[in-house]
mmCIF file with all atom_site columns, C-alpha atoms in Angstrom:
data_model
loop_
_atom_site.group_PDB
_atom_site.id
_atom_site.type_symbol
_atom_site.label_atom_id
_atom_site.label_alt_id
_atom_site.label_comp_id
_atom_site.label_asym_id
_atom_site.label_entity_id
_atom_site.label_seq_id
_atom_site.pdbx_PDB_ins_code
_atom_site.Cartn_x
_atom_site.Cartn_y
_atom_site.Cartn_z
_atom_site.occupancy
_atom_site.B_iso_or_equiv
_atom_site.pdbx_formal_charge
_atom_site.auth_seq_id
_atom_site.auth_comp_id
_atom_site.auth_asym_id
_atom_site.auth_atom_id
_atom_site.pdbx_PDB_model_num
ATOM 1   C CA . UNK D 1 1   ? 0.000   0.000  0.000  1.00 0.00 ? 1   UNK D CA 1
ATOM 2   C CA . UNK D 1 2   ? 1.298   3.590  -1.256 1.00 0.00 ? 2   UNK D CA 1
ATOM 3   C CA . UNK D 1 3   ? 1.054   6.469  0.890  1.00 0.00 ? 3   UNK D CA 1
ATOM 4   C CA . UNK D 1 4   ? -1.209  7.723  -0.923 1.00 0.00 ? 4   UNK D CA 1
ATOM 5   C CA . UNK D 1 5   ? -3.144  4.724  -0.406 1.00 0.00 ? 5   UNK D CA 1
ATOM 6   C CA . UNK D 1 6   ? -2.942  5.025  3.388  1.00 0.00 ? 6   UNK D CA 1
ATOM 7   C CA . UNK D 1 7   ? -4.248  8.286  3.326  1.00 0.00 ? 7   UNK D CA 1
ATOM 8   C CA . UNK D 1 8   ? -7.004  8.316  1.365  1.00 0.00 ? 8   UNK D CA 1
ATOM 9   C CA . UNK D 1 9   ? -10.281 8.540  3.693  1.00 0.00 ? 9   UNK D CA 1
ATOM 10  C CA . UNK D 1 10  ? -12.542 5.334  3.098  1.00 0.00 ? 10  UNK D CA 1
ATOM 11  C CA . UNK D 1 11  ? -15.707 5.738  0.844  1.00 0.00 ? 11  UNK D CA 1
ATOM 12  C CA . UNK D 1 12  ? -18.707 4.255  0.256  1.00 0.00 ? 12  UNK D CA 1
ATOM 13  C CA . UNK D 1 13  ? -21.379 4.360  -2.600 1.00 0.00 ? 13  UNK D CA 1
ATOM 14  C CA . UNK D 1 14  ? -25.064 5.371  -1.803 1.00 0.00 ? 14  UNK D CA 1
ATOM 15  C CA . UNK D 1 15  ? -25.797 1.525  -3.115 1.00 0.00 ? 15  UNK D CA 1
ATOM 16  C CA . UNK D 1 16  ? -23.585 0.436  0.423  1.00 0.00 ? 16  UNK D CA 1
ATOM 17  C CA . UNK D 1 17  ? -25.301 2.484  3.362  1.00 0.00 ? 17  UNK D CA 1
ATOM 18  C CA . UNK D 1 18  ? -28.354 0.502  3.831  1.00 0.00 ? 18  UNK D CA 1
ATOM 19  C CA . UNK D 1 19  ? -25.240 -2.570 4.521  1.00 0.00 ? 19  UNK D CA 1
ATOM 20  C CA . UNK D 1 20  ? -23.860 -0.320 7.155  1.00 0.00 ? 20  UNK D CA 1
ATOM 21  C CA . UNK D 1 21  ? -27.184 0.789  8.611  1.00 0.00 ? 21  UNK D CA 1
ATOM 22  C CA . UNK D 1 22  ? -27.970 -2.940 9.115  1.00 0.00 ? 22  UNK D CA 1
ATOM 23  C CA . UNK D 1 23  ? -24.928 -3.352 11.144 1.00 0.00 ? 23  UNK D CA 1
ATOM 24  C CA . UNK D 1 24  ? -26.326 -0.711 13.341 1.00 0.00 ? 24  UNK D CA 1
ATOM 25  C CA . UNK D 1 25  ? -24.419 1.794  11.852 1.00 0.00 ? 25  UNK D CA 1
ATOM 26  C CA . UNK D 1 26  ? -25.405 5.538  11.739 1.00 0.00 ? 26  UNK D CA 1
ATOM 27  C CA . UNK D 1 27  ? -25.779 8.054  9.142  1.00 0.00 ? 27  UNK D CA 1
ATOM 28  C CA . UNK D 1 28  ? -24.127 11.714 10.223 1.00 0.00 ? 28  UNK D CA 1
ATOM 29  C CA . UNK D 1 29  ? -25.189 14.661 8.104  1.00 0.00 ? 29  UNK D CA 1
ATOM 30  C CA . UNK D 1 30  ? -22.568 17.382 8.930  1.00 0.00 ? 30  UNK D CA 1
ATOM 31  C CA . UNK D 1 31  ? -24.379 19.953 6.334  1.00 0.00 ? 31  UNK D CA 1
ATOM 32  C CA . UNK D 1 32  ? -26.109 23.168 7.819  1.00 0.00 ? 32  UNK D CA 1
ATOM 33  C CA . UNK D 1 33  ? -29.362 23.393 9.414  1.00 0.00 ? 33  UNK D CA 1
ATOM 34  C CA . UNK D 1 34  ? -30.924 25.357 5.946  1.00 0.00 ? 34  UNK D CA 1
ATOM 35  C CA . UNK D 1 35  ? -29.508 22.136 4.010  1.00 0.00 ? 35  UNK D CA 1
ATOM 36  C CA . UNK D 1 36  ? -31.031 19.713 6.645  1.00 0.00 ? 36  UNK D CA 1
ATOM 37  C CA . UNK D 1 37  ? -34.562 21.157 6.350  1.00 0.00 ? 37  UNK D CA 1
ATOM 38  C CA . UNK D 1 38  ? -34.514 21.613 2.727  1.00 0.00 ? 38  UNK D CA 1
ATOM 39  C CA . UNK D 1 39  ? -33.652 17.639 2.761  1.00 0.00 ? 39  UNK D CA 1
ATOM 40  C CA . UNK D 1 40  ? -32.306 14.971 4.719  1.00 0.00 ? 40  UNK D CA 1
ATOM 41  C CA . UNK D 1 41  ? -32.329 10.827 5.166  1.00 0.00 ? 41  UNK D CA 1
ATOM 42  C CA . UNK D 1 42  ? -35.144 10.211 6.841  1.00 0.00 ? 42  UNK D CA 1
ATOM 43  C CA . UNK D 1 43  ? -32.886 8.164  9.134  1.00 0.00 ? 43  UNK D CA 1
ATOM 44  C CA . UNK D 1 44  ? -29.938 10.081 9.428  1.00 0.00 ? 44  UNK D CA 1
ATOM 45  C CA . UNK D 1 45  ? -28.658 12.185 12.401 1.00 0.00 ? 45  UNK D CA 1
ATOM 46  C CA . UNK D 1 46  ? -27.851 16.268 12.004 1.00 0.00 ? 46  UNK D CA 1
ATOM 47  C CA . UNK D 1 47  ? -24.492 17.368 13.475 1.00 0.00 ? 47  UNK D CA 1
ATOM 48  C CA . UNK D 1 48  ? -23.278 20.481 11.331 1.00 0.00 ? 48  UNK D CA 1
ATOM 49  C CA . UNK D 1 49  ? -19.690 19.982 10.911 1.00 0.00 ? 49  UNK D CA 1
ATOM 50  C CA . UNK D 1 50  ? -19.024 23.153 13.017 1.00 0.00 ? 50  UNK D CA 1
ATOM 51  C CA . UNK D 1 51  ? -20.059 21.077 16.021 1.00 0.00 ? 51  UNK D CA 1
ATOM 52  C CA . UNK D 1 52  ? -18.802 17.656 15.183 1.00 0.00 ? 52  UNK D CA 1
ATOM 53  C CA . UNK D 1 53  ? -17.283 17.256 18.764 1.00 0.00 ? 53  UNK D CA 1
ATOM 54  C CA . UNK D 1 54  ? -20.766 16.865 19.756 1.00 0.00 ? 54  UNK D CA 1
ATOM 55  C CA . UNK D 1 55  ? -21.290 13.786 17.561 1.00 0.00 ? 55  UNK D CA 1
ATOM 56  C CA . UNK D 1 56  ? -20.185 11.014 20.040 1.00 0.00 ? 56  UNK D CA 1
ATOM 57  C CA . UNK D 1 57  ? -23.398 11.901 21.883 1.00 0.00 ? 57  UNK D CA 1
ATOM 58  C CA . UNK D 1 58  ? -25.066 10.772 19.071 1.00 0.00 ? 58  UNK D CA 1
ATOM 59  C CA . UNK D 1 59  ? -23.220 7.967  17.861 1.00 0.00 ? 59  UNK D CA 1
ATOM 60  C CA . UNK D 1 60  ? -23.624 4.150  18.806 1.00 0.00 ? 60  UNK D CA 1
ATOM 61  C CA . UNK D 1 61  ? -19.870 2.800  20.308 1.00 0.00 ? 61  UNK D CA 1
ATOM 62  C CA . UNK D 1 62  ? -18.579 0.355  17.992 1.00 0.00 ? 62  UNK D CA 1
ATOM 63  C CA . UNK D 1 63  ? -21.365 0.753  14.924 1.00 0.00 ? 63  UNK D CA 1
ATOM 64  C CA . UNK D 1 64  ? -20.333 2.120  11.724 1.00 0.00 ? 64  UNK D CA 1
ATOM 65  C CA . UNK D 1 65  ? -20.955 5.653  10.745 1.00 0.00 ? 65  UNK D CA 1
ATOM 66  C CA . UNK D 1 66  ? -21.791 7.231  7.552  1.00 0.00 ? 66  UNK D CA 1
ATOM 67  C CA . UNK D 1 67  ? -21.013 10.800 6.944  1.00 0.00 ? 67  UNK D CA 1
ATOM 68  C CA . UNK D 1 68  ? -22.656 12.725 4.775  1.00 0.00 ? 68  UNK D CA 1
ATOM 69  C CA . UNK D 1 69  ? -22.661 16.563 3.243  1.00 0.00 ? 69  UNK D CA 1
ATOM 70  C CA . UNK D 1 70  ? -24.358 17.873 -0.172 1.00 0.00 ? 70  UNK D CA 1
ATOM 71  C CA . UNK D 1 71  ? -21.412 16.936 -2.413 1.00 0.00 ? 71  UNK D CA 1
ATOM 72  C CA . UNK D 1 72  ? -18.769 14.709 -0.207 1.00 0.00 ? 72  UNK D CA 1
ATOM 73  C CA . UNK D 1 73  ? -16.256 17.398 0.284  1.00 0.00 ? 73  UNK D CA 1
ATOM 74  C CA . UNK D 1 74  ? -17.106 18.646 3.735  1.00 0.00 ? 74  UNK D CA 1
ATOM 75  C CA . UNK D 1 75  ? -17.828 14.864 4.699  1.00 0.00 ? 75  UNK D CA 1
ATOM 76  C CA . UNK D 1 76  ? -14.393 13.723 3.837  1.00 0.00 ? 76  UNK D CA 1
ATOM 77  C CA . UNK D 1 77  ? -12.696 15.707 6.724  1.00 0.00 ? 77  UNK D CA 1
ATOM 78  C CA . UNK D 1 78  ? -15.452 14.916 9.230  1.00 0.00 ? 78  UNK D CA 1
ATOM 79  C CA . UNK D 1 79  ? -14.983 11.447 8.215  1.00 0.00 ? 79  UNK D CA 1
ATOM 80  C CA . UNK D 1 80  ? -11.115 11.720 9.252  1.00 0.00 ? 80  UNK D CA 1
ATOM 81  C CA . UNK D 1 81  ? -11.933 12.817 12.340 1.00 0.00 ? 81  UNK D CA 1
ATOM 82  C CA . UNK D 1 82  ? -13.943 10.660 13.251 1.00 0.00 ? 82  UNK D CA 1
ATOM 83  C CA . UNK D 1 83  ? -11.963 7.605  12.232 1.00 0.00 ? 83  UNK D CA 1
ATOM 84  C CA . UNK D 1 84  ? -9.083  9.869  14.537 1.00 0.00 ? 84  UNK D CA 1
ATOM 85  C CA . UNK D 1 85  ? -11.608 9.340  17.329 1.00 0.00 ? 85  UNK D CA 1
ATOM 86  C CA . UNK D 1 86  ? -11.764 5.432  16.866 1.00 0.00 ? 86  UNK D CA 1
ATOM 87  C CA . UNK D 1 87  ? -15.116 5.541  14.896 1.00 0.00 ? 87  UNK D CA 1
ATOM 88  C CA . UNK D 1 88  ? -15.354 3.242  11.750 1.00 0.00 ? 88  UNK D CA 1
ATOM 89  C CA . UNK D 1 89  ? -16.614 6.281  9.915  1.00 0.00 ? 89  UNK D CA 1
ATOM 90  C CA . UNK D 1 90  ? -17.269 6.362  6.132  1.00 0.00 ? 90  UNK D CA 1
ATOM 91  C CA . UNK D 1 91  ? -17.415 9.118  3.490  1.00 0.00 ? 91  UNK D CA 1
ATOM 92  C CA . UNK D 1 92  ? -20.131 9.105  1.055  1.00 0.00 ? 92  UNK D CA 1
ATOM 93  C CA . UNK D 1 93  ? -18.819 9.246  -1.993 1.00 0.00 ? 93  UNK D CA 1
ATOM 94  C CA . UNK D 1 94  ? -20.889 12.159 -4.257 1.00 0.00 ? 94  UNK D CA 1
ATOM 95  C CA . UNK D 1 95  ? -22.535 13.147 -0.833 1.00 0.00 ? 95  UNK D CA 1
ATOM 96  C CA . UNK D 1 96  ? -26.055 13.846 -0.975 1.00 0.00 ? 96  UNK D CA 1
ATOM 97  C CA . UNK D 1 97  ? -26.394 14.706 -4.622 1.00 0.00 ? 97  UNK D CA 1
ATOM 98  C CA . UNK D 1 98  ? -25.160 10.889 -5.256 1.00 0.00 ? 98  UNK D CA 1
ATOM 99  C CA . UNK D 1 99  ? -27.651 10.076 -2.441 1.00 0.00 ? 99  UNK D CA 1
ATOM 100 C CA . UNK D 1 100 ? -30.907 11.160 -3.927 1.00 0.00 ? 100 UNK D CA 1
ATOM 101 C CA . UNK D 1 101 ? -29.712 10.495 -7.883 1.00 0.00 ? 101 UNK D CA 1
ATOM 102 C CA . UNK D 1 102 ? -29.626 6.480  -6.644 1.00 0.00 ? 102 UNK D CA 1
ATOM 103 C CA . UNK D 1 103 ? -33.093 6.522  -5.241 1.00 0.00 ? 103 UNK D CA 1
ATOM 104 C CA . UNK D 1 104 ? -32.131 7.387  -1.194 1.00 0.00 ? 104 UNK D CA 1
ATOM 105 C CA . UNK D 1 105 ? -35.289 9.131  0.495  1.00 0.00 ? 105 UNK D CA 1
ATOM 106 C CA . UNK D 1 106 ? -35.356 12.990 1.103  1.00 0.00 ? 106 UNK D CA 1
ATOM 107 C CA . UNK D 1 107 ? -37.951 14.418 3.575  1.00 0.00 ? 107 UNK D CA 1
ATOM 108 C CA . UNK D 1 108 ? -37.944 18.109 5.177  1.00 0.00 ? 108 UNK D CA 1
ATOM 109 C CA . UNK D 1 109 ? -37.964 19.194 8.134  1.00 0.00 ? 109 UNK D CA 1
ATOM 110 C CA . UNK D 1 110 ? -41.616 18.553 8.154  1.00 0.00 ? 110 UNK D CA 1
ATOM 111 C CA . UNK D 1 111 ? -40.892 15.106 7.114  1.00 0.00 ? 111 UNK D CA 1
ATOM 112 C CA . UNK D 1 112 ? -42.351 15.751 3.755  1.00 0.00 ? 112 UNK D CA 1
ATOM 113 C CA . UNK D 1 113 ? -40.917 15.336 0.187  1.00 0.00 ? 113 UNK D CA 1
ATOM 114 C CA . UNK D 1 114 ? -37.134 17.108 0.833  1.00 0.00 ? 114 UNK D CA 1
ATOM 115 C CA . UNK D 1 115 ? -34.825 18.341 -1.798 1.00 0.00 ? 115 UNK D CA 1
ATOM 116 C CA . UNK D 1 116 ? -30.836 18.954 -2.226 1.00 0.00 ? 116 UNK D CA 1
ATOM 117 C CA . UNK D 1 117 ? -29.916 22.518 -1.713 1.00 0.00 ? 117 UNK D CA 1
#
């Protein structure tokens, strides 16, 4: 393995959370409040990344975690950090774009029909 290689911060695709989430894994959406009531997972948990020491409350010990922001960017580093805090955190690759393009739910705040913003 390069070092490149042992860098990189583990993905998965939209097609692999519902895997994770049967392992009693967790999805984290580190996006900001607006984004979270334009649209979320149904089933996911809000932490905005600004407040991603707060997480652990919110986290099962030991269960994977999938993180999640509108395009993967702002997920990767949360995912790092988590992973830095013994979590067996994942980045979702193409975020929540990728999310809703493969058929993942999207409810509002008001748990009705949601949209990416």
């Amino acid at each position: 393995m390069g070092l490149f290689s042992a860098l990189r911060t583990p993905s998965v695709h939209a097609d692999e959370v519902a895997d994770l989430l049967a392992r009693g894994g967790t999805m984290l959406d580190v996006r900001e409040s607006a984004e979270w009531n334009a649209g979320h997972a149904p089933h996911a948990v809000h932490v905005p990344l600004g407040r991603l020491a707060d997480a652990p409350r919110r986290l099962k010990e030991g269960a994977p975690v999938v993180v999640v922001c509108r395009s993967g960017n702002r997920s990767r580093g949360a995912t790092s950090r988590l992973r830095q805090m013994g979590y067996e955190a994942y980045n979702l690759k193409g975020g929540m774009r990728a999310w809703a393009r493969d058929g993942g739910r999207l409810v509002d705040r008001r748990n009705r029909p949601g949209a990416v913003v």
